[in-house]
Amino acid sequence: MLRSAFVLFALVALCIVWSMDHLHSSLYIHLPLKPRKTSADRICEHGYPAESHYITTSDGYILNIFRIPYSPRLSNRYISKPVVFIQHGLMASSDGFLLNGPDNALAYNFADAGFDVWLGNARGNIYSRNHSTIWIKHPKFWKFSWHEIGTIDIPETIDYVLHRTGEKAIHYVGHSQGSTAYFVMLSIRPEYNAKIKTGHALAPAVFMGNATQDIIVNLVPLLGNPDGVGTKLLCDQQFTPYNSYICRILDTACGSPTKYPKYCRILYLLWSGGAQGNVNSTLLPQVAETHPAGISTNQAIHFIQSKVSNMFRQYDFGTKKNQKLYNQTEPPAYPLEKVTANTYLYYGLNDGAANASDVKRLAHNLPNLRLLHEVPISTWSHIDFVLAWQVKQEINDPVIQYCKDYEVAN
Ligand SMILES: *[C@@H]1O[C@H](CO)[C@@H](O)[C@H](O)[C@H]1NC(C)=O
Ligand SMILES: *[C@@H]1O[C@H](CO)[C@@H](O)[C@H](O)[C@H]1NC(C)=O
Ligand SMILES: *[C@@H]1O[C@H](CO)[C@@H](O)[C@H](O)[C@H]1NC(C)=O
Ligand SMILES: *[C@@H]1O[C@H](CO)[C@@H](O)[C@H](O)[C@H]1NC(C)=O
Ligand SMILES: *[C@@H]1O[C@H](CO)[C@@H](O)[C@H](O)[C@H]1NC(C)=O
């Protein structure tokens, strides 16, 4: 009952959002909405230097990534620094690693530890919605899942960062889909293992058989079968909770904690699958302001397929197209034995997307596992890895320490 109500609500919300977008563009309604704050704006607000970079991928997507090149708290502007590259999760963006502010957010903590910090943005999110030849409203633009993020966006972003910094390798931190893409990259393009000094997978969504999050479980009947009507109807499009108009309304409504806190909290809970975990309530307006940051429906479908198959494998296009594309009826599994970089796994006991037993199964499949860490707080949820009030002590500090240890030893 609750589940069908949830699905119904989600569908109605999608329709409203969709029609508002069209109404807006056809009627030129103008509301006094705030301009959007970018990651660079947020970084500068706190007195840190910010750079914005554009990368055009080999298949034409234009990605906007951000950099904190040095820390104003250290006098390290002109000395060479190790590079860390941080990649966001599903429905998120580079903003997430900044929201907790200079004392607690991962990006600032890394900068203050003497790292050159780069924040990625995957194709299709709010920062990476442009293409050199395809119009973003065309279904062709949205024909990608995290397979393409892992095989194209991330490796090409890493090459760009290495080229700009003159470094030979980076430290990698990925949350959720950001770690999924790490394993896709290193298994399909194993030559990238040499460009990773250490790789930190926070709540890696790789094996998903034990995922319990409502939004995942509820979408299985709709999207779990590649030949099903739901999949056919919904694939290859932008997942609509994000569109430019709605986001401006969220910004405006949720931009200050005092205005509509209740409304923002509900939105936030919908986005996060209903678990507030250990996220500080004062952050919720900012979270609602920046999430969901936009994805292709195929990314969600690919995760649902991981849940149904209980395997980590390429996108399932259905028997016929699989045969044509992969020369077999089922999609091939990602060869995790090729992930030879130093890899560190972190999981939480209240994570409905990256379940402890699924992460342990991943650990067993990695040839060079350096750490399998259980966060010692029983309520630790999927988004706590980025937004919990204790995130500095539980996640950021240990991750940074492992990176520093590597630098000292090498
Ligand atoms: C999108 O990319 C094209 C091609 O590089 C560029 O001309 C255009 O200004 C970009 N549009 C936006 C909104 O950034
Ligand atoms: C849950 O995880 C266990 C341990 O990794 C795995 O063997 C099992 O297949 C998973 N369960 C489901 C329902 O996928
Ligand atoms: C396709 O698979 C068959 C059977 O596994 C194999 O004999 C054949 O060489 C494969 N073809 C290609 C083009 O890989
Ligand atoms: C993780 O998986 C186990 C086994 O399927 C299940 O009992 C448990 O509730 C799951 N944990 C979460 C937080 O979803
Ligand atoms: C929550 O955030 C507010 C404002 O940033 C801060 O004053 C408060 O100490 C935080 N609470 C916890 C438990 O960290």
Coordinates of C-alpha atoms and ligand atoms in Angstrom, one line a residue:
M1 CA 0.0 0.0 0.0
L2 CA 2.7 2.4 1.1
R3 CA 4.8 1.3 -1.9
S4 CA 2.2 1.8 -4.5
A5 CA 1.4 5.2 -2.9
F6 CA 5.1 6.1 -3.2
V7 CA 5.3 5.1 -6.9
L8 CA 2.1 6.9 -7.7
F9 CA 3.3 10.0 -6.0
A10 CA 6.6 9.8 -7.8
L11 CA 4.8 9.5 -11.2
V12 CA 2.5 12.4 -10.5
A13 CA 5.4 14.5 -9.4
L14 CA 7.2 13.6 -12.7
C15 CA 4.2 14.7 -14.7
I16 CA 3.8 17.9 -12.9
V17 CA 7.5 18.7 -13.2
W18 CA 7.5 17.9 -16.9
S19 CA 4.5 20.0 -17.7
M20 CA 5.8 22.9 -15.7
D21 CA 9.0 22.9 -17.7
H22 CA 7.0 23.0 -20.9
L23 CA 4.6 25.6 -19.6
H24 CA 7.5 27.7 -18.5
S25 CA 9.3 27.6 -21.8
S26 CA 6.1 28.2 -23.8
L27 CA 4.5 31.0 -21.7
Y28 CA 7.6 32.8 -20.5
I29 CA 6.5 32.9 -16.9
H30 CA 9.0 34.9 -14.9
L31 CA 9.2 34.4 -11.2
P32 CA 11.8 36.3 -9.1
L33 CA 14.1 33.2 -8.7
K34 CA 17.6 33.3 -7.4
P35 CA 20.4 32.7 -9.8
R36 CA 22.1 29.3 -9.3
K37 CA 25.2 29.1 -7.2
T38 CA 27.9 27.0 -8.8
S39 CA 30.5 24.9 -6.9
A40 CA 33.0 27.6 -7.7
D41 CA 30.8 30.2 -6.1
R42 CA 30.4 28.1 -3.0
I43 CA 34.2 27.5 -2.8
C44 CA 34.9 31.3 -3.1
E45 CA 32.3 32.2 -0.5
H46 CA 34.5 30.4 2.0
G47 CA 37.7 32.2 0.9
Y48 CA 39.2 29.3 -1.0
P49 CA 40.5 29.7 -4.6
A50 CA 38.3 28.0 -7.2
E51 CA 38.8 27.1 -10.8
S52 CA 36.2 25.9 -13.3
H53 CA 37.3 23.7 -16.2
Y54 CA 35.5 22.4 -19.3
I55 CA 36.4 19.1 -20.8
T56 CA 34.9 17.8 -24.1
T57 CA 34.9 14.0 -24.1
S58 CA 35.8 11.9 -27.2
D59 CA 32.0 11.4 -27.8
G60 CA 31.2 15.1 -27.5
Y61 CA 29.9 15.6 -23.9
I62 CA 31.0 18.8 -22.3
L63 CA 31.8 18.3 -18.6
N64 CA 32.3 21.2 -16.2
I65 CA 34.6 20.2 -13.4
F66 CA 36.0 22.3 -10.5
R67 CA 39.3 22.6 -8.7
I68 CA 40.6 24.0 -5.4
P69 CA 44.2 24.4 -6.4
Y70 CA 45.6 25.2 -3.0
S71 CA 44.6 26.1 0.6
P72 CA 44.5 29.7 1.9
R73 CA 45.3 28.2 5.3
L74 CA 48.6 26.9 4.1
S75 CA 51.3 28.8 2.1
N76 CA 51.4 26.1 -0.6
R77 CA 50.3 27.9 -3.7
Y78 CA 53.5 27.5 -5.6
I79 CA 54.7 24.2 -4.4
S80 CA 53.8 20.9 -6.1
K81 CA 51.0 19.0 -4.5
P82 CA 49.6 15.5 -4.8
V83 CA 46.3 15.5 -6.7
V84 CA 43.0 14.1 -5.4
F85 CA 40.1 13.6 -7.7
I86 CA 36.6 13.3 -6.1
Q87 CA 33.6 11.9 -7.9
H88 CA 30.0 12.3 -6.8
G89 CA 27.1 9.7 -6.6
L90 CA 23.8 9.3 -8.4
M91 CA 21.6 12.5 -8.5
A92 CA 24.5 14.4 -7.0
S93 CA 27.2 16.7 -8.2
S94 CA 30.5 18.4 -7.1
D95 CA 28.4 20.5 -4.8
G96 CA 27.8 17.7 -2.3
F97 CA 31.5 17.6 -1.2
L98 CA 31.3 21.3 -0.3
L99 CA 28.0 21.6 1.6
N100 CA 29.4 20.6 5.0
G101 CA 31.6 23.7 4.9
P102 CA 35.4 24.3 5.2
D103 CA 35.7 22.6 8.6
N104 CA 34.0 19.3 7.7
A105 CA 33.5 18.9 3.9
L106 CA 35.9 16.5 2.1
A107 CA 37.0 18.9 -0.6
Y108 CA 38.2 21.5 1.9
N109 CA 39.7 19.0 4.3
F110 CA 41.8 17.6 1.4
A111 CA 42.8 21.2 0.4
D112 CA 43.9 21.9 4.0
A113 CA 45.9 18.7 4.1
G114 CA 48.0 20.0 1.2
F115 CA 46.3 18.4 -1.8
D116 CA 45.4 19.8 -5.2
V117 CA 41.6 19.0 -5.2
W118 CA 39.6 18.3 -8.4
L119 CA 35.8 17.7 -8.3
G120 CA 34.3 15.8 -11.2
N121 CA 30.9 16.0 -12.8
A122 CA 29.4 13.2 -14.8
R123 CA 27.6 13.7 -18.1
G124 CA 24.0 14.7 -17.7
N125 CA 24.2 16.3 -14.3
I126 CA 23.5 20.0 -13.8
Y127 CA 27.1 21.0 -14.7
S128 CA 27.6 18.7 -17.6
R129 CA 24.6 19.2 -19.8
N130 CA 26.0 20.3 -23.1
H131 CA 27.3 18.5 -26.1
S132 CA 29.4 19.6 -29.1
T133 CA 26.8 18.3 -31.6
I134 CA 23.7 16.9 -29.9
W135 CA 20.9 19.0 -28.5
I136 CA 20.3 18.1 -24.8
K137 CA 16.5 17.5 -25.4
H138 CA 17.3 14.9 -28.0
P139 CA 17.0 11.3 -26.7
K140 CA 20.4 10.6 -28.2
F141 CA 22.0 12.9 -25.6
W142 CA 20.5 10.7 -22.8
K143 CA 21.7 7.4 -24.2
F144 CA 24.2 6.5 -21.6
S145 CA 24.5 4.9 -18.2
W146 CA 27.3 4.7 -15.7
H147 CA 29.1 2.4 -18.1
E148 CA 29.9 5.5 -20.3
I149 CA 30.7 7.6 -17.2
G150 CA 33.2 4.9 -16.1
T151 CA 34.7 4.2 -19.5
I152 CA 34.7 7.7 -21.0
D153 CA 34.0 10.6 -18.6
I154 CA 36.2 9.5 -15.7
P155 CA 39.3 8.3 -17.6
E156 CA 39.2 11.4 -19.9
T157 CA 38.8 13.7 -16.9
I158 CA 41.7 12.0 -15.2
D159 CA 43.9 12.5 -18.3
Y160 CA 42.9 16.1 -18.4
V161 CA 43.8 16.6 -14.7
L162 CA 47.2 14.8 -15.1
H163 CA 47.9 16.9 -18.2
R164 CA 47.1 20.2 -16.3
T165 CA 49.1 19.3 -13.2
G166 CA 52.0 17.5 -14.7
E167 CA 51.4 14.6 -12.3
K168 CA 51.6 10.9 -13.3
A169 CA 48.8 9.6 -11.0
I170 CA 46.1 10.7 -8.7
H171 CA 44.2 9.7 -5.5
Y172 CA 40.6 8.8 -6.3
V173 CA 37.6 9.2 -4.0
G174 CA 34.2 8.1 -5.2
H175 CA 30.9 8.1 -3.5
S176 CA 28.3 5.5 -4.5
Q177 CA 28.0 5.8 -8.3
G178 CA 31.4 7.6 -8.2
S179 CA 32.9 4.3 -7.0
T180 CA 30.8 2.2 -9.4
A181 CA 32.4 4.2 -12.2
Y182 CA 35.8 3.6 -10.6
F183 CA 35.4 -0.2 -10.9
V184 CA 33.9 0.1 -14.4
M185 CA 36.9 2.2 -15.5
L186 CA 39.6 0.0 -14.0
S187 CA 38.0 -3.3 -15.2
I188 CA 37.3 -2.2 -18.8
R189 CA 40.3 0.1 -19.2
P190 CA 42.9 -1.6 -16.9
E191 CA 45.7 0.7 -18.2
Y192 CA 44.2 3.3 -15.8
N193 CA 45.3 1.3 -12.8
A194 CA 48.7 2.8 -13.2
K195 CA 47.2 6.3 -12.9
I196 CA 45.6 5.6 -9.5
K197 CA 47.8 6.0 -6.4
T198 CA 45.0 5.0 -4.0
G199 CA 41.3 4.6 -4.7
H200 CA 38.7 5.1 -2.0
A201 CA 35.2 3.7 -2.6
L202 CA 32.7 5.1 -0.2
A203 CA 29.5 3.1 -0.2
P204 CA 30.3 1.3 -3.5
A205 CA 27.2 0.4 -5.4
V206 CA 28.6 -2.6 -7.2
F207 CA 26.8 -5.8 -6.1
M208 CA 23.3 -4.8 -5.2
G209 CA 21.4 -8.0 -4.5
N210 CA 20.8 -7.1 -0.9
A211 CA 19.8 -3.4 -1.5
T212 CA 16.7 -2.5 0.5
Q213 CA 16.2 1.2 -0.2
D214 CA 12.6 1.8 -1.1
I215 CA 13.2 3.6 -4.3
I216 CA 15.3 0.7 -5.6
V217 CA 13.0 -2.0 -4.5
N218 CA 9.9 -0.2 -5.7
L219 CA 11.4 0.4 -9.2
V220 CA 12.2 -3.3 -9.8
P221 CA 8.8 -4.2 -11.2
L222 CA 8.8 -1.1 -13.4
L223 CA 12.4 -1.2 -14.7
G224 CA 13.8 -4.6 -13.8
N225 CA 13.1 -6.3 -17.2
P226 CA 15.0 -4.8 -20.2
D227 CA 12.2 -5.9 -22.5
G228 CA 9.4 -4.6 -20.2
V229 CA 7.1 -1.8 -21.1
G230 CA 8.4 0.4 -18.2
T231 CA 12.0 0.2 -19.5
K232 CA 11.0 0.8 -23.1
L233 CA 8.9 3.8 -22.1
L234 CA 11.4 5.4 -19.7
C235 CA 14.9 4.7 -21.1
D236 CA 17.1 7.3 -22.9
Q237 CA 15.7 10.4 -21.3
Q238 CA 16.6 12.8 -18.6
F239 CA 15.3 11.8 -15.2
T240 CA 12.9 14.7 -14.7
P241 CA 13.0 15.7 -11.0
Y242 CA 15.8 17.9 -12.3
N243 CA 15.0 20.6 -14.7
S244 CA 16.2 24.1 -14.8
Y245 CA 12.9 25.6 -13.7
I246 CA 12.2 23.3 -10.8
C247 CA 15.7 23.7 -9.5
R248 CA 15.4 27.5 -9.4
I249 CA 12.2 27.1 -7.4
L250 CA 14.0 24.7 -5.0
D251 CA 16.9 27.1 -4.7
T252 CA 14.6 29.9 -3.9
A253 CA 12.4 28.0 -1.5
C254 CA 15.0 26.0 0.3
G255 CA 17.9 28.5 0.0
S256 CA 17.4 29.9 3.5
P257 CA 16.7 27.5 6.4
T258 CA 13.9 29.6 7.8
K259 CA 11.6 29.9 4.8
Y260 CA 10.1 26.5 4.0
P261 CA 12.0 24.0 6.1
K262 CA 9.2 21.4 6.2
Y263 CA 8.7 21.3 2.5
C264 CA 12.5 21.1 1.9
R265 CA 12.8 18.2 4.3
I266 CA 10.1 16.2 2.5
L267 CA 11.8 16.8 -0.8
Y268 CA 15.1 15.8 0.7
L269 CA 13.7 12.6 2.2
L270 CA 12.2 11.6 -1.2
W271 CA 15.6 12.1 -2.8
S272 CA 17.5 10.2 -0.3
G273 CA 15.2 7.2 -0.1
G274 CA 13.8 8.2 3.2
A275 CA 16.8 8.0 5.4
Q276 CA 18.1 11.1 7.1
G277 CA 20.9 9.1 8.7
N278 CA 23.2 11.4 10.5
V279 CA 22.8 14.4 8.3
N280 CA 22.6 17.7 10.3
S281 CA 19.2 19.2 9.8
T282 CA 20.6 22.6 9.2
L283 CA 22.1 21.2 6.0
L284 CA 18.8 20.0 4.6
P285 CA 17.9 23.3 2.8
Q286 CA 21.2 23.3 1.0
V287 CA 20.8 19.6 0.1
A288 CA 17.4 20.3 -1.3
E289 CA 18.9 23.3 -3.2
T290 CA 21.5 21.1 -4.9
H291 CA 19.9 17.7 -5.3
P292 CA 18.8 15.9 -7.4
A293 CA 21.4 17.2 -9.9
G294 CA 20.1 15.2 -12.9
I295 CA 20.8 11.9 -14.5
S296 CA 19.8 9.8 -17.5
T297 CA 17.0 7.3 -16.7
N298 CA 19.5 4.6 -18.0
Q299 CA 21.7 5.2 -15.0
A300 CA 18.8 4.3 -12.6
I301 CA 17.8 1.4 -14.9
H302 CA 21.4 0.0 -14.9
F303 CA 21.4 0.1 -11.0
I304 CA 18.0 -1.7 -10.9
Q305 CA 19.4 -4.3 -13.3
S306 CA 22.3 -4.8 -10.8
K307 CA 19.7 -5.4 -8.0
V308 CA 17.7 -7.9 -10.1
S309 CA 20.7 -9.8 -11.5
N310 CA 22.8 -9.6 -8.3
M311 CA 25.7 -9.2 -10.6
F312 CA 28.1 -6.4 -11.6
R313 CA 27.8 -6.3 -15.4
Q314 CA 27.2 -4.1 -18.4
Y315 CA 23.9 -2.6 -19.4
D316 CA 21.2 -5.1 -20.3
F317 CA 19.6 -4.1 -23.6
G318 CA 17.5 -7.3 -23.9
T319 CA 18.4 -10.6 -25.5
K320 CA 18.4 -9.5 -29.1
K321 CA 20.4 -6.3 -28.8
N322 CA 22.8 -7.9 -26.3
Q323 CA 23.6 -10.6 -28.9
K324 CA 24.3 -7.9 -31.5
L325 CA 26.4 -5.8 -29.1
Y326 CA 28.1 -8.3 -26.8
N327 CA 27.9 -11.5 -28.9
Q328 CA 26.0 -13.1 -26.1
T329 CA 22.4 -12.9 -24.8
E330 CA 23.3 -11.7 -21.3
P331 CA 25.5 -8.7 -20.7
P332 CA 29.1 -9.5 -19.8
A333 CA 30.3 -9.1 -16.2
Y334 CA 32.9 -6.4 -15.4
P335 CA 36.1 -8.3 -14.8
L336 CA 36.9 -7.1 -11.3
E337 CA 40.1 -9.1 -11.2
K338 CA 41.6 -6.4 -13.4
V339 CA 41.2 -3.8 -10.7
T340 CA 44.7 -3.9 -9.4
A341 CA 45.1 -0.4 -8.0
N342 CA 45.3 0.0 -4.2
T343 CA 41.6 0.0 -3.3
Y344 CA 40.0 1.0 0.0
L345 CA 36.3 0.1 0.7
Y346 CA 34.1 1.8 3.3
Y347 CA 30.5 0.7 4.2
G348 CA 27.8 1.7 6.6
L349 CA 25.4 -0.6 8.5
N350 CA 22.3 1.4 7.7
D351 CA 23.0 1.8 4.0
G352 CA 20.1 0.5 1.9
A353 CA 21.9 0.9 -1.4
A354 CA 25.4 -0.4 -0.7
N355 CA 24.6 -3.2 1.8
A356 CA 27.4 -4.4 4.1
S357 CA 27.2 -8.0 2.7
D358 CA 27.3 -6.8 -0.9
V359 CA 30.4 -4.7 -0.1
K360 CA 32.1 -7.6 1.5
R361 CA 31.4 -9.7 -1.6
L362 CA 33.0 -6.9 -3.6
A363 CA 36.0 -7.1 -1.3
H364 CA 36.4 -10.8 -2.0
N365 CA 36.6 -10.1 -5.7
L366 CA 39.4 -7.5 -5.6
P367 CA 43.0 -8.6 -6.1
N368 CA 44.5 -5.6 -4.3
L369 CA 42.2 -4.7 -1.5
R370 CA 43.9 -2.5 1.1
L371 CA 41.1 -1.9 3.5
L372 CA 37.5 -3.0 4.2
H373 CA 36.2 -0.5 6.7
E374 CA 32.9 -0.6 8.6
V375 CA 31.9 2.8 10.0
P376 CA 31.3 2.1 13.7
I377 CA 28.0 3.9 13.9
S378 CA 25.0 1.7 13.5
T379 CA 22.8 4.4 11.9
W380 CA 25.4 5.2 9.2
S381 CA 23.4 5.6 5.9
H382 CA 24.2 5.9 2.2
I383 CA 24.5 9.7 2.1
D384 CA 26.2 10.0 5.5
F385 CA 29.5 9.3 3.7
V386 CA 29.2 12.8 2.3
L387 CA 26.8 14.7 4.5
A388 CA 26.9 13.3 8.1
W389 CA 27.8 15.7 10.8
Q390 CA 30.5 13.3 11.9
V391 CA 31.8 12.9 8.3
K392 CA 35.2 14.5 9.0
Q393 CA 36.2 12.2 11.8
E394 CA 34.6 9.0 10.4
I395 CA 35.5 9.3 6.7
N396 CA 37.5 12.4 5.6
D397 CA 40.3 12.2 8.2
P398 CA 41.0 8.4 7.6
V399 CA 40.8 8.7 3.8
I400 CA 43.2 11.7 3.8
Q401 CA 45.5 9.9 6.2
Y402 CA 45.7 6.8 3.8
C403 CA 46.6 9.2 1.0
K404 CA 49.3 10.9 3.0
D405 CA 50.7 7.6 4.1
Y406 CA 51.0 6.7 0.5
E407 CA 52.8 9.9 -0.3
V408 CA 55.3 9.4 2.5
A409 CA 56.0 5.8 1.5
N410 CA 56.4 6.5 -2.3
Ligands
LIG1 C1 27.4 24.3 -25.5 O1 28.6 23.9 -26.2 C2 28.6 24.6 -27.5 C3 29.7 24.0 -28.3 O2 30.9 24.0 -27.6 C4 28.8 26.1 -27.2 O3 28.9 26.8 -28.4 C5 27.6 26.6 -26.4 O4 27.8 28.0 -26.0 C6 27.5 25.8 -25.1 N1 26.2 26.1 -24.4 C7 26.2 26.4 -23.2 C8 24.8 26.7 -22.6 O5 27.1 26.4 -22.4
LIG2 C1 23.4 -10.9 -0.3 O1 24.8 -10.9 -0.1 C2 25.3 -12.2 0.0 C3 26.7 -12.1 0.5 O2 27.5 -11.4 -0.4 C4 25.2 -12.9 -1.4 O3 25.7 -14.2 -1.4 C5 23.7 -13.0 -1.7 O4 23.5 -13.4 -3.0 C6 23.0 -11.6 -1.6 N1 21.6 -11.8 -1.5 C7 20.8 -11.5 -2.5 C8 19.3 -11.6 -2.3 O5 21.2 -11.0 -3.6
LIG3 C1 30.9 -14.8 -30.7 O1 30.7 -15.9 -29.8 C2 31.0 -17.2 -30.4 C3 30.5 -18.2 -29.4 O2 31.0 -17.9 -28.1 C4 32.4 -17.3 -30.8 O3 32.7 -18.5 -31.4 C5 32.7 -16.2 -31.8 O4 34.1 -16.1 -32.1 C6 32.3 -14.8 -31.2 N1 32.4 -13.8 -32.3 C7 33.0 -12.6 -32.1 C8 33.0 -11.7 -33.2 O5 33.6 -12.4 -31.1
LIG4 C1 21.6 -5.9 4.3 O1 21.3 -7.1 3.8 C2 20.8 -8.0 4.8 C3 20.8 -9.4 4.2 O2 20.0 -9.4 3.0 C4 19.5 -7.5 5.4 O3 19.1 -8.4 6.4 C5 19.7 -6.1 5.9 O4 18.5 -5.6 6.3 C6 20.3 -5.2 4.9 N1 20.7 -4.0 5.5 C7 20.2 -2.8 5.1 C8 20.6 -1.6 5.9 O5 19.5 -2.7 4.1
LIG5 C1 24.7 21.4 12.7 O1 25.1 22.6 11.9 C2 25.1 23.8 12.7 C3 25.3 24.9 11.7 O2 26.3 24.7 10.8 C4 26.1 23.7 13.8 O3 26.1 24.9 14.5 C5 25.8 22.5 14.7 O4 26.8 22.4 15.6 C6 25.7 21.3 13.8 N1 25.3 20.1 14.6 C7 26.1 19.1 14.8 C8 25.5 18.0 15.7 O5 27.2 19.0 14.3

